[in-house]
């Protein structure tokens, strides 16, 4: 029921408005962000206020604030 979903992470310096997802007709939110190989941490920002961990992330890392960041490894 979100109206707006963005992704913030190490790849965009945790900017909550830099990468906004698009809601598809099937209800899924998507975005395509070209990333260089490396390890990135990120979270979704729902409606500008709720920080949500990706339930489909390959792994997680403590963020130091009581939550877990999602981890993405981009390979060559």
Tab-separated table of C-alpha atoms in Angstrom:
chain	number	residue	atom	x	y	z
A	1	UNK	CA	0.000	0.000	0.000
A	2	UNK	CA	3.022	2.238	-0.302
A	3	UNK	CA	2.684	5.380	-2.354
A	4	UNK	CA	6.423	5.871	-2.883
A	5	UNK	CA	9.437	3.597	-2.509
A	6	UNK	CA	13.068	4.604	-2.851
A	7	UNK	CA	16.312	2.754	-2.271
A	8	UNK	CA	19.129	4.320	-0.267
A	9	UNK	CA	22.543	2.815	0.256
A	10	UNK	CA	26.271	3.074	0.007
A	11	UNK	CA	25.992	3.380	-3.790
A	12	UNK	CA	24.131	6.735	-3.516
A	13	UNK	CA	25.479	8.007	-0.172
A	14	UNK	CA	22.218	7.036	1.576
A	15	UNK	CA	20.216	9.716	-0.243
A	16	UNK	CA	16.543	8.882	0.232
A	17	UNK	CA	15.395	10.712	-2.923
A	18	UNK	CA	18.145	9.724	-5.356
A	19	UNK	CA	16.723	6.409	-6.597
A	20	UNK	CA	12.924	6.111	-6.637
A	21	UNK	CA	11.351	2.832	-7.715
A	22	UNK	CA	8.491	2.486	-10.204
A	23	UNK	CA	5.379	0.508	-9.289
A	24	UNK	CA	4.540	-2.060	-11.955
A	25	UNK	CA	1.019	-3.175	-12.906
A	26	UNK	CA	1.529	-6.417	-10.979
A	27	UNK	CA	2.221	-4.419	-7.785
A	28	UNK	CA	5.999	-4.965	-7.696
A	29	UNK	CA	8.319	-1.999	-7.276
A	30	UNK	CA	11.370	-1.991	-9.569
A	31	UNK	CA	14.434	0.045	-10.436
A	32	UNK	CA	17.518	-0.496	-12.567
A	33	UNK	CA	20.704	1.021	-11.144
A	34	UNK	CA	23.981	0.328	-12.965
A	35	UNK	CA	26.589	-0.503	-10.332
A	36	UNK	CA	30.277	-1.261	-10.538
A	37	UNK	CA	31.482	-4.563	-9.061
A	38	UNK	CA	31.671	-4.422	-5.282
A	39	UNK	CA	29.712	-4.882	-2.074
A	40	UNK	CA	26.900	-2.465	-1.259
A	41	UNK	CA	24.547	-2.072	1.687
A	42	UNK	CA	21.077	-0.611	1.253
A	43	UNK	CA	17.525	-0.284	2.582
A	44	UNK	CA	14.197	0.672	1.067
A	45	UNK	CA	12.586	3.938	2.182
A	46	UNK	CA	8.796	3.694	2.079
A	47	UNK	CA	6.765	6.897	1.836
A	48	UNK	CA	9.786	8.924	2.920
A	49	UNK	CA	9.830	7.663	6.495
A	50	UNK	CA	9.869	3.882	7.012
A	51	UNK	CA	13.250	2.206	6.483
A	52	UNK	CA	12.680	-1.390	5.355
A	53	UNK	CA	15.204	-4.188	4.964
A	54	UNK	CA	14.941	-6.125	1.689
A	55	UNK	CA	13.455	-9.533	2.620
A	56	UNK	CA	15.077	-11.011	-0.513
A	57	UNK	CA	18.614	-9.742	0.128
A	58	UNK	CA	21.435	-12.251	-0.192
A	59	UNK	CA	22.714	-11.325	3.280
A	60	UNK	CA	22.430	-8.674	6.001
A	61	UNK	CA	24.732	-6.455	8.053
A	62	UNK	CA	24.019	-4.670	11.340
A	63	UNK	CA	23.639	-0.939	10.780
A	64	UNK	CA	24.618	0.168	14.295
A	65	UNK	CA	21.125	1.565	14.978
A	66	UNK	CA	19.326	-1.670	15.843
A	67	UNK	CA	18.394	-2.582	12.278
A	68	UNK	CA	19.954	-4.679	9.546
A	69	UNK	CA	21.029	-3.319	6.169
A	70	UNK	CA	20.575	-5.487	3.113
A	71	UNK	CA	23.776	-6.513	1.341
A	72	UNK	CA	24.261	-6.801	-2.421
A	73	UNK	CA	27.408	-8.171	-4.044
A	74	UNK	CA	27.891	-7.130	-7.667
A	75	UNK	CA	30.265	-9.411	-9.534
A	76	UNK	CA	32.166	-8.785	-12.744
